[in-house]
Amino acid sequence: MKKLILRVNDLNLFEEGRRSLIHASFNLFEGEVTALLGLAASGKQLVIDLMTAERIFLLPPNVFYIYGNAIETTTQLRKYIYIMAPQNYKVKDWTVADFIGLDEMKGILSARKLHRKKEELTAYVQGLHISLDLNARMEDLNEVDKRIVDVIRALRSGKKVLLLEREFDGMDMDSVRLLAVTIKKLIQGRMAAVVFCDSEKISAIMADEFLIFRRGQIVRKCNAASADMKILDQYFLGYTIGRKKRELEASMTSMKAFSIQKTAYRLSNMNISIEGKREISFMKGEIIAFISSELGTMMRLFYLLSGRVISPETSYDMGEGYMHPRSHEDFLRHRIIAAEKPGDSPEDGTFESLSASANMLFPLIGKMSFGSYLLNHNGIQNYVCNELSMEDIQAEKKMSELDQRSRIIVLMKRWLIYKPQVFILRAPFSKCDSYNAIIIESFLKKMAAEGSAIILLVSQPEYIEDIADKMIRVDSEL
């Protein structure tokens, strides 16, 4: 029989004057992986904040138990939690042995003691039936092996709950499947695991159990293997948001494609894959997605396409024939715009201290003279305010005060109004739940329908399969 590690019994918490978690109860068992599902404000984030001691306060009495012992503070709870995160293994030149035995080898100066400790670590890893070279450098491991080493370190530390918080960047679905199998093997009889990510596909691969949150309540608990994700959508979206999502999906289906076949952007002599250098063309109204599990590859491609880094070997055609641009300003002048992670502050490029309306206006100011702006100021302001009010967003609110959905709408509306010739978007669905992902998809389809060439750079094909005209896998470093 599996041991019960963490029990949460009737948790009620208030945040900023409103109830955030209502009668939340759940159990985490040894050897089981539990995924938390729900929209951005569903309450699942607050559970994670409690487990990681992101919010330090006294816990309600008789609510949290570890192996039957009551836990009184988030700091006390945190001692049992191991957080897997990419920054764990970013230090250069660490070997696998250094990383796993980091805490145990502190202060050991004797070469003999170090040798004995490494022998002990080797025996420990072999006892887990995992094949690893303890002398290999962490930075040389593939993405799956890095995470497996992190799990072994968690086991070695004696922690009882493994938390995978948005920990899948740089991994394709096959890698996720391999990681899932290995984690479930390693934690048997030792730990429980919690998956907190925004991808329903990854959650379905990783988890044994689902906890579905909506409006602060756990509305469903179910076995992941037998779950139908379309039915589960109804639980965490609810009626109103579910209806809005269906309306957005229907509107995208009915959108007319841009009818004029014309090249918007073309590059020659750019190395984007192991096939070497070649010419790439992006057509008006076309949505092209580049997919790579290698973050470094995606970043270099993003910088090259956007002109933030100009390759001396590459020729760029921005609609006026091939040229060698001198600076990023040449790309902006031709309305080749790049953005990252909409709604994921602070990386989404917003001005946090300015209002929502000011953030929407910002790109337009560069398109008109000062005199024209003064003459049309009132009309422009009214237009922007009306656009925001239709989405229930207060125009005068600062960006820092908006929730993720509102941030996404402000950002995507401003680029839709700007009408870029080319819109390059990296990691469009970062930290997005399924509803916010649909909002972004609908804006991208609108921009394409109005003639913009859309270039997406993603690590997973999830969410883009229904909107992309072409998907290109980039499997090697640039």
Short mmCIF file of C-alpha atoms in Angstrom, two decimals:
data_model
loop_
_atom_site.label_atom_id
_atom_site.label_comp_id
_atom_site.label_asym_id
_atom_site.label_seq_id
_atom_site.Cartn_x
_atom_site.Cartn_y
_atom_site.Cartn_z
CA MET A 1 0.00 0.00 0.00
CA LYS A 2 1.34 3.44 -0.95
CA LYS A 3 2.22 5.74 1.92
CA LEU A 4 0.47 9.07 2.25
CA ILE A 5 3.14 11.82 2.24
CA LEU A 6 1.26 15.12 2.14
CA ARG A 7 -2.35 15.64 3.19
CA VAL A 8 -4.16 18.95 2.76
CA ASN A 9 -7.45 19.02 4.64
CA ASP A 10 -10.10 21.71 3.97
CA LEU A 11 -7.78 24.60 3.09
CA ASN A 12 -9.39 28.06 3.04
CA LEU A 13 -7.25 31.10 2.26
CA PHE A 14 -8.04 34.74 1.50
CA GLU A 15 -5.90 36.95 -0.71
CA GLU A 16 -6.32 40.71 -1.19
CA GLY A 17 -9.78 40.72 0.35
CA ARG A 18 -11.20 37.84 -1.69
CA ARG A 19 -11.28 34.13 -1.03
CA SER A 20 -8.61 32.41 -3.12
CA LEU A 21 -8.90 28.80 -1.99
CA ILE A 22 -12.16 27.31 -0.78
CA HIS A 23 -12.37 23.95 1.00
CA ALA A 24 -9.38 22.58 -0.94
CA SER A 25 -8.46 19.03 0.08
CA PHE A 26 -6.06 16.61 -1.59
CA ASN A 27 -3.46 13.91 -0.90
CA LEU A 28 -0.02 13.19 -2.36
CA PHE A 29 1.14 9.56 -2.22
CA GLU A 30 4.57 7.97 -2.59
CA GLY A 31 5.32 7.06 -6.19
CA GLU A 32 2.51 9.15 -7.70
CA VAL A 33 2.75 12.20 -9.95
CA THR A 34 -0.07 14.73 -9.55
CA ALA A 35 -0.67 17.54 -12.05
CA LEU A 36 -2.47 20.77 -11.12
CA LEU A 37 -4.77 21.98 -13.90
CA GLY A 38 -6.75 25.19 -14.19
CA LEU A 39 -6.74 28.73 -15.53
CA ALA A 40 -4.30 31.40 -14.38
CA ALA A 41 -6.45 32.66 -11.47
CA SER A 42 -7.96 29.31 -10.51
CA GLY A 43 -6.08 28.92 -7.21
CA LYS A 44 -3.48 26.40 -8.35
CA GLN A 45 -0.72 29.04 -8.26
CA LEU A 46 -1.49 29.78 -4.59
CA VAL A 47 -1.00 26.09 -3.74
CA ILE A 48 2.42 26.22 -5.40
CA ASP A 49 3.28 29.46 -3.57
CA LEU A 50 2.49 27.74 -0.27
CA MET A 51 4.62 24.69 -1.10
CA THR A 52 7.60 26.81 -2.16
CA ALA A 53 7.21 29.31 0.71
CA GLU A 54 6.79 32.08 -1.85
CA ARG A 55 4.24 33.47 0.59
CA ILE A 56 5.55 33.13 4.14
CA PHE A 57 2.80 33.07 6.77
CA LEU A 58 1.23 30.82 9.37
CA LEU A 59 -0.82 28.02 7.91
CA PRO A 60 -4.33 27.34 9.20
CA PRO A 61 -4.26 24.74 12.00
CA ASN A 62 -5.01 21.09 11.24
CA VAL A 63 -4.79 21.56 7.46
CA PHE A 64 -1.30 20.49 6.27
CA TYR A 65 0.20 17.15 7.34
CA ILE A 66 3.45 15.41 6.34
CA TYR A 67 3.36 11.69 7.20
CA GLY A 68 0.56 12.52 9.62
CA ASN A 69 2.45 15.31 11.42
CA ALA A 70 0.86 18.76 11.38
CA ILE A 71 2.76 21.55 9.56
CA GLU A 72 2.32 25.06 10.97
CA THR A 73 4.19 27.41 8.58
CA THR A 74 5.08 27.55 4.90
CA THR A 75 8.76 27.67 5.89
CA GLN A 76 8.35 24.37 7.71
CA LEU A 77 6.53 22.87 4.71
CA ARG A 78 9.25 24.06 2.32
CA LYS A 79 11.83 21.83 4.05
CA TYR A 80 10.10 18.78 2.56
CA ILE A 81 9.84 20.19 -1.00
CA TYR A 82 12.49 19.91 -3.73
CA ILE A 83 11.99 22.34 -6.62
CA MET A 84 13.32 21.22 -9.99
CA ALA A 85 14.40 24.25 -12.01
CA PRO A 86 16.81 24.87 -14.94
CA GLN A 87 18.93 27.23 -12.83
CA ASN A 88 19.78 24.27 -10.59
CA TYR A 89 22.33 22.98 -13.10
CA LYS A 90 23.51 26.13 -14.91
CA VAL A 91 26.89 26.38 -13.16
CA LYS A 92 29.67 25.61 -15.64
CA ASP A 93 32.22 22.83 -15.11
CA TRP A 94 30.18 20.99 -12.46
CA THR A 95 30.34 17.23 -12.87
CA VAL A 96 27.37 14.98 -12.18
CA ALA A 97 29.03 13.90 -8.92
CA ASP A 98 29.60 17.53 -7.89
CA PHE A 99 25.95 18.34 -8.51
CA ILE A 100 24.42 15.33 -6.73
CA GLY A 101 26.77 15.53 -3.76
CA LEU A 102 26.96 19.32 -3.54
CA ASP A 103 25.62 19.58 0.01
CA GLU A 104 27.47 16.48 1.25
CA MET A 105 30.90 17.54 -0.03
CA LYS A 106 30.90 21.04 1.44
CA GLY A 107 33.93 21.53 3.62
CA ILE A 108 35.60 18.25 2.61
CA LEU A 109 39.24 19.06 1.82
CA SER A 110 40.90 15.66 2.02
CA ALA A 111 41.41 13.97 -1.38
CA ARG A 112 40.87 10.58 0.27
CA LYS A 113 37.53 11.66 1.76
CA LEU A 114 36.44 13.15 -1.56
CA HIS A 115 37.32 9.91 -3.34
CA ARG A 116 35.39 7.89 -0.75
CA LYS A 117 32.37 10.21 -1.08
CA LYS A 118 32.39 9.84 -4.89
CA GLU A 119 32.56 6.06 -4.53
CA GLU A 120 29.56 6.26 -2.21
CA LEU A 121 27.66 8.41 -4.75
CA THR A 122 28.52 5.95 -7.55
CA ALA A 123 27.14 3.07 -5.51
CA TYR A 124 24.00 5.09 -4.72
CA VAL A 125 23.32 5.88 -8.39
CA GLN A 126 23.98 2.26 -9.41
CA GLY A 127 21.51 1.18 -6.72
CA LEU A 128 18.86 3.25 -8.50
CA HIS A 129 19.59 1.28 -11.72
CA ILE A 130 20.36 4.47 -13.62
CA SER A 131 23.24 4.59 -16.09
CA LEU A 132 25.14 7.87 -15.59
CA ASP A 133 28.76 8.94 -15.90
CA LEU A 134 29.42 10.78 -12.65
CA ASN A 135 32.48 12.43 -14.17
CA ALA A 136 30.50 13.96 -17.06
CA ARG A 137 29.95 17.70 -16.97
CA MET A 138 26.37 18.80 -16.35
CA GLU A 139 26.43 21.25 -19.27
CA ASP A 140 27.28 18.37 -21.66
CA LEU A 141 24.24 16.27 -20.72
CA ASN A 142 21.06 16.27 -22.77
CA GLU A 143 17.92 17.88 -21.32
CA VAL A 144 16.46 14.61 -20.04
CA ASP A 145 19.65 13.47 -18.28
CA LYS A 146 20.08 16.87 -16.60
CA ARG A 147 16.64 16.51 -15.07
CA ILE A 148 17.24 12.88 -14.08
CA VAL A 149 20.37 13.98 -12.23
CA ASP A 150 18.29 16.66 -10.51
CA VAL A 151 15.76 14.01 -9.40
CA ILE A 152 18.60 11.89 -7.99
CA ARG A 153 19.88 14.91 -6.07
CA ALA A 154 16.35 15.40 -4.69
CA LEU A 155 16.23 11.77 -3.55
CA ARG A 156 19.68 12.03 -2.00
CA SER A 157 18.63 15.17 -0.10
CA GLY A 158 15.83 13.33 1.68
CA LYS A 159 13.06 15.64 0.41
CA LYS A 160 9.60 14.10 0.16
CA VAL A 161 7.81 16.08 -2.57
CA LEU A 162 9.35 16.75 -5.98
CA LEU A 163 7.94 19.89 -7.64
CA LEU A 164 8.32 20.30 -11.40
CA GLU A 165 7.29 23.91 -11.88
CA ARG A 166 7.20 24.85 -15.60
CA GLU A 167 10.28 22.68 -16.02
CA PHE A 168 10.02 21.48 -19.62
CA ASP A 169 11.65 24.16 -21.79
CA GLY A 170 13.94 22.68 -24.42
CA MET A 171 12.21 19.28 -24.40
CA ASP A 172 10.20 17.67 -27.18
CA MET A 173 7.33 15.29 -26.39
CA ASP A 174 9.47 12.16 -26.76
CA SER A 175 11.88 13.59 -24.17
CA VAL A 176 8.97 14.38 -21.85
CA ARG A 177 7.74 10.77 -22.16
CA LEU A 178 11.20 9.40 -21.32
CA LEU A 179 11.47 11.76 -18.33
CA ALA A 180 8.00 10.74 -17.11
CA VAL A 181 8.87 7.02 -17.16
CA THR A 182 12.18 7.61 -15.35
CA ILE A 183 10.73 9.89 -12.66
CA LYS A 184 7.94 7.43 -11.88
CA LYS A 185 10.54 4.68 -11.56
CA LEU A 186 12.81 6.73 -9.29
CA ILE A 187 10.18 8.07 -6.87
CA GLN A 188 8.53 4.69 -6.20
CA GLY A 189 8.50 4.19 -2.43
CA ARG A 190 10.50 7.39 -1.92
CA MET A 191 8.73 10.60 -2.94
CA ALA A 192 5.59 12.14 -4.37
CA ALA A 193 5.76 14.51 -7.36
CA VAL A 194 3.72 17.53 -8.42
CA VAL A 195 3.63 18.88 -11.99
CA PHE A 196 2.73 22.54 -12.45
CA CYS A 197 2.87 23.63 -16.08
CA ASP A 198 0.62 25.29 -18.64
CA SER A 199 0.70 22.52 -21.21
CA GLU A 200 -2.19 20.09 -21.02
CA LYS A 201 -0.30 17.62 -23.23
CA ILE A 202 2.75 17.58 -20.96
CA SER A 203 0.54 17.28 -17.86
CA ALA A 204 -1.25 14.30 -19.43
CA ILE A 205 2.09 12.58 -20.21
CA MET A 206 3.66 13.23 -16.81
CA ALA A 207 0.80 12.70 -14.37
CA ASP A 208 -0.94 9.78 -12.71
CA GLU A 209 -3.60 12.01 -11.17
CA PHE A 210 -5.20 15.37 -12.03
CA LEU A 211 -6.40 18.04 -9.62
CA ILE A 212 -8.57 20.56 -11.48
CA PHE A 213 -8.95 24.04 -9.99
CA ARG A 214 -11.58 26.65 -10.81
CA ARG A 215 -12.36 29.86 -8.89
CA GLY A 216 -10.42 28.70 -5.87
CA GLN A 217 -12.01 25.27 -5.65
CA ILE A 218 -10.87 21.79 -6.61
CA VAL A 219 -13.75 20.86 -8.91
CA ARG A 220 -12.49 17.46 -10.04
CA LYS A 221 -9.97 14.78 -9.10
CA CYS A 222 -9.39 12.02 -11.61
CA ASN A 223 -7.02 9.41 -12.98
CA ALA A 224 -4.91 10.91 -15.78
CA ALA A 225 -4.74 7.74 -17.89
CA SER A 226 -8.53 7.54 -18.32
CA ALA A 227 -9.21 11.29 -18.53
CA ASP A 228 -10.67 12.95 -21.63
CA MET A 229 -9.00 16.39 -21.88
CA LYS A 230 -11.93 17.87 -23.84
CA ILE A 231 -14.32 16.93 -21.03
CA LEU A 232 -11.88 18.19 -18.39
CA ASP A 233 -11.75 21.53 -20.22
CA GLN A 234 -15.38 22.06 -19.24
CA TYR A 235 -14.48 21.72 -15.58
CA PHE A 236 -11.67 24.25 -15.36
CA LEU A 237 -13.03 26.73 -17.93
CA GLY A 238 -16.58 26.92 -16.61
CA TYR A 239 -19.61 27.97 -18.67
CA THR A 240 -18.77 31.64 -19.41
CA ILE A 241 -15.11 31.24 -20.36
CA GLY A 242 -15.89 27.97 -22.12
CA ARG A 243 -18.44 29.80 -24.29
CA LYS A 244 -15.93 32.59 -25.06
CA LYS A 245 -13.31 30.02 -26.01
CA ARG A 246 -15.72 28.27 -28.37
CA GLU A 247 -16.65 31.63 -29.92
CA LEU A 248 -12.97 32.44 -30.54
CA GLU A 249 -12.40 29.01 -32.08
CA ALA A 250 -15.43 29.48 -34.35
CA SER A 251 -14.31 32.97 -35.40
CA MET A 252 -10.87 31.65 -36.37
CA THR A 253 -12.46 28.93 -38.51
CA SER A 254 -14.54 31.50 -40.38
CA MET A 255 -11.71 33.97 -41.04
CA LYS A 256 -10.86 34.52 -44.66
CA ALA A 257 -7.24 34.01 -45.66
CA PHE A 258 -5.26 36.89 -47.12
CA SER A 259 -5.75 36.55 -50.87
CA ILE A 260 -2.74 38.35 -52.39
CA GLN A 261 0.28 36.11 -52.94
CA LYS A 262 3.25 38.38 -52.28
CA THR A 263 6.58 37.97 -50.49
CA ALA A 264 6.77 40.02 -47.30
CA TYR A 265 10.28 39.08 -46.18
CA ARG A 266 13.10 37.01 -47.61
CA LEU A 267 16.56 36.02 -46.42
CA SER A 268 19.38 34.26 -48.23
CA ASN A 269 22.55 32.59 -46.94
CA MET A 270 21.15 32.02 -43.45
CA ASN A 271 22.09 28.78 -41.68
CA ILE A 272 19.01 27.47 -39.88
CA SER A 273 19.57 23.73 -39.94
CA ILE A 274 22.06 20.96 -40.65
CA GLU A 275 21.17 21.32 -44.32
CA GLY A 276 23.33 24.45 -44.37
CA LYS A 277 22.64 27.86 -45.82
CA ARG A 278 19.54 28.49 -47.89
CA GLU A 279 16.97 31.09 -48.87
CA ILE A 280 13.84 31.52 -46.78
CA SER A 281 10.75 33.40 -47.91
CA PHE A 282 7.80 34.52 -45.81
CA MET A 283 4.59 35.34 -47.65
CA LYS A 284 2.00 37.93 -46.68
CA GLY A 285 -0.82 36.35 -44.70
CA GLU A 286 1.22 33.23 -43.92
CA ILE A 287 1.88 31.80 -40.46
CA ILE A 288 5.16 29.87 -40.24
CA ALA A 289 6.36 28.18 -37.05
CA PHE A 290 9.95 27.19 -36.31
CA ILE A 291 10.13 24.39 -33.74
CA SER A 292 13.23 23.49 -31.75
CA SER A 293 13.79 22.02 -28.31
CA GLU A 294 17.15 23.84 -28.14
CA LEU A 295 16.71 27.23 -26.48
CA GLY A 296 20.04 28.50 -27.80
CA THR A 297 18.99 27.72 -31.37
CA MET A 298 15.67 29.50 -30.92
CA MET A 299 17.32 32.60 -29.46
CA ARG A 300 19.87 32.86 -32.28
CA LEU A 301 17.16 32.42 -34.89
CA PHE A 302 15.02 35.05 -33.14
CA TYR A 303 17.88 37.57 -33.10
CA LEU A 304 18.75 36.91 -36.76
CA LEU A 305 15.19 37.13 -38.11
CA SER A 306 14.38 40.25 -36.09
CA GLY A 307 17.60 42.09 -36.95
CA ARG A 308 18.69 42.36 -33.34
CA VAL A 309 21.80 40.55 -34.53
CA ILE A 310 22.71 41.17 -38.18
CA SER A 311 24.65 38.40 -39.90
CA PRO A 312 27.25 39.78 -42.35
CA GLU A 313 26.74 36.69 -44.56
CA THR A 314 22.97 37.08 -44.79
CA SER A 315 21.14 39.21 -47.36
CA TYR A 316 17.73 40.56 -46.40
CA ASP A 317 14.85 41.43 -48.73
CA MET A 318 12.31 43.56 -46.86
CA GLY A 319 10.23 44.31 -49.90
CA GLU A 320 12.69 46.49 -51.81
CA GLY A 321 15.17 43.90 -53.07
CA TYR A 322 18.12 42.34 -51.28
CA MET A 323 20.10 44.60 -48.99
CA HIS A 324 22.61 44.44 -46.14
CA PRO A 325 20.99 46.38 -43.27
CA ARG A 326 23.23 48.54 -41.14
CA SER A 327 21.22 48.43 -37.92
CA HIS A 328 18.04 47.21 -36.25
CA GLU A 329 16.43 50.53 -37.24
CA ASP A 330 16.27 49.33 -40.86
CA PHE A 331 14.01 46.45 -39.76
CA LEU A 332 11.73 48.72 -37.72
CA ARG A 333 11.46 51.14 -40.65
CA HIS A 334 10.13 48.27 -42.77
CA ARG A 335 7.73 47.32 -39.96
CA ILE A 336 9.48 44.04 -39.15
CA ILE A 337 8.52 43.72 -35.49
CA ALA A 338 9.64 41.16 -32.90
CA ALA A 339 8.17 40.37 -29.49
CA GLU A 340 8.50 37.69 -26.82
CA LYS A 341 6.26 35.89 -24.35
CA PRO A 342 3.07 38.00 -24.41
CA GLY A 343 1.61 38.34 -20.92
CA ASP A 344 4.74 37.01 -19.23
CA SER A 345 6.01 40.06 -17.35
CA PRO A 346 8.70 41.46 -17.50
CA GLU A 347 9.72 39.76 -20.77
CA ASP A 348 6.73 40.84 -22.86
CA GLY A 349 8.10 44.32 -23.60
CA THR A 350 5.46 46.39 -21.85
CA PHE A 351 6.02 49.61 -19.94
CA GLU A 352 4.86 48.61 -16.48
CA SER A 353 4.40 52.14 -15.07
CA LEU A 354 2.32 53.33 -18.05
CA SER A 355 -1.40 52.79 -18.55
CA ALA A 356 -2.93 50.15 -20.78
CA SER A 357 -4.00 52.83 -23.28
CA ALA A 358 -0.48 54.35 -23.39
CA ASN A 359 1.01 50.92 -24.08
CA MET A 360 -1.40 50.42 -26.97
CA LEU A 361 -0.58 53.87 -28.40
CA PHE A 362 3.19 53.56 -28.16
CA PRO A 363 3.91 51.89 -31.55
CA LEU A 364 1.49 54.24 -33.37
CA ILE A 365 3.32 57.39 -32.30
CA GLY A 366 6.33 56.44 -34.43
CA LYS A 367 4.11 56.12 -37.54
CA MET A 368 2.82 59.71 -37.55
CA SER A 369 4.23 63.20 -37.28
CA PHE A 370 3.95 65.18 -34.07
CA GLY A 371 1.48 67.55 -35.76
CA SER A 372 -0.75 64.71 -36.95
CA TYR A 373 -0.69 63.18 -33.48
CA LEU A 374 -1.80 66.48 -31.89
CA LEU A 375 -4.63 66.90 -34.44
CA ASN A 376 -5.89 63.34 -34.00
CA HIS A 377 -5.03 62.81 -30.33
CA ASN A 378 -8.61 62.82 -28.99
CA GLY A 379 -9.90 60.51 -31.71
CA ILE A 380 -7.03 58.07 -31.21
CA GLN A 381 -7.51 58.06 -27.44
CA ASN A 382 -11.25 57.42 -27.80
CA TYR A 383 -10.59 54.57 -30.24
CA VAL A 384 -8.08 52.92 -27.91
CA CYS A 385 -10.35 53.31 -24.86
CA ASN A 386 -13.28 51.80 -26.77
CA GLU A 387 -11.13 48.87 -27.89
CA LEU A 388 -10.12 48.17 -24.29
CA SER A 389 -13.60 48.67 -22.81
CA MET A 390 -14.96 46.00 -25.18
CA GLU A 391 -12.59 43.59 -23.41
CA ASP A 392 -13.54 44.84 -19.91
CA ILE A 393 -10.10 46.41 -19.48
CA GLN A 394 -9.81 49.81 -17.76
CA ALA A 395 -7.73 52.00 -20.09
CA GLU A 396 -6.19 54.06 -17.27
CA LYS A 397 -4.96 51.04 -15.30
CA LYS A 398 -1.20 50.56 -15.19
CA MET A 399 0.15 47.48 -16.94
CA SER A 400 1.60 46.27 -13.64
CA GLU A 401 -1.98 46.08 -12.27
CA LEU A 402 -3.42 43.95 -15.08
CA ASP A 403 -3.91 40.20 -14.99
CA GLN A 404 -2.31 37.98 -17.62
CA ARG A 405 -5.35 37.86 -19.92
CA SER A 406 -5.61 41.66 -20.00
CA ARG A 407 -1.87 42.05 -20.62
CA ILE A 408 -2.07 39.68 -23.56
CA ILE A 409 -5.02 41.53 -25.08
CA VAL A 410 -3.31 44.94 -24.73
CA LEU A 411 -0.11 43.66 -26.32
CA MET A 412 -1.76 41.80 -29.18
CA LYS A 413 -4.19 44.64 -29.93
CA ARG A 414 -1.36 47.16 -30.17
CA TRP A 415 0.45 45.08 -32.78
CA LEU A 416 -2.80 44.36 -34.63
CA ILE A 417 -3.44 48.14 -34.88
CA TYR A 418 0.16 48.77 -35.96
CA LYS A 419 -0.25 46.38 -38.94
CA PRO A 420 3.33 45.06 -39.14
CA GLN A 421 4.67 43.73 -42.41
CA VAL A 422 6.29 40.89 -40.46
CA PHE A 423 5.48 39.91 -36.88
CA ILE A 424 8.03 37.63 -35.17
CA LEU A 425 6.91 36.14 -31.86
CA ARG A 426 9.09 33.93 -29.65
CA ALA A 427 7.51 31.59 -27.07
CA PRO A 428 4.00 32.90 -27.75
CA PHE A 429 2.32 30.59 -25.24
CA SER A 430 4.78 30.89 -22.35
CA LYS A 431 2.90 30.43 -19.05
CA CYS A 432 -0.44 30.53 -20.92
CA ASP A 433 -3.43 28.44 -19.96
CA SER A 434 -5.57 27.04 -22.77
CA TYR A 435 -7.93 30.04 -22.82
CA ASN A 436 -5.14 32.63 -23.05
CA ALA A 437 -3.51 30.51 -25.77
CA ILE A 438 -6.72 30.71 -27.81
CA ILE A 439 -6.77 34.51 -27.38
CA ILE A 440 -3.23 34.74 -28.80
CA GLU A 441 -4.08 32.35 -31.64
CA SER A 442 -7.10 34.49 -32.62
CA PHE A 443 -5.01 37.67 -32.78
CA LEU A 444 -2.35 35.96 -34.88
CA LYS A 445 -5.02 34.75 -37.30
CA LYS A 446 -6.46 38.29 -37.53
CA MET A 447 -3.01 39.75 -38.24
CA ALA A 448 -2.38 37.14 -40.94
CA ALA A 449 -5.81 37.82 -42.47
CA GLU A 450 -4.84 41.49 -42.78
CA GLY A 451 -1.64 40.60 -44.64
CA SER A 452 1.08 40.36 -41.99
CA ALA A 453 3.61 37.54 -42.31
CA ILE A 454 3.65 35.76 -38.94
CA ILE A 455 6.79 33.94 -37.74
CA LEU A 456 6.52 31.91 -34.54
CA LEU A 457 9.42 30.37 -32.63
CA VAL A 458 8.35 27.62 -30.25
CA SER A 459 9.75 24.61 -28.41
CA GLN A 460 6.55 22.54 -28.71
CA PRO A 461 3.99 22.20 -31.53
CA GLU A 462 1.14 22.42 -29.01
CA TYR A 463 -1.35 25.21 -29.83
CA ILE A 464 0.25 26.06 -33.20
CA GLU A 465 -0.83 22.97 -35.13
CA ASP A 466 -4.28 24.44 -35.87
CA ILE A 467 -3.07 27.88 -37.04
CA ALA A 468 0.31 27.35 -38.75
CA ASP A 469 0.44 27.10 -42.53
CA LYS A 470 3.89 25.55 -42.28
CA MET A 471 5.96 24.08 -39.43
CA ILE A 472 9.75 23.81 -39.76
CA ARG A 473 11.83 21.80 -37.31
CA VAL A 474 15.22 23.27 -36.51
CA ASP A 475 17.20 20.42 -35.01
CA SER A 476 20.73 21.75 -34.82
CA GLU A 477 22.61 24.71 -33.42
CA LEU A 478 22.92 27.72 -35.69
#
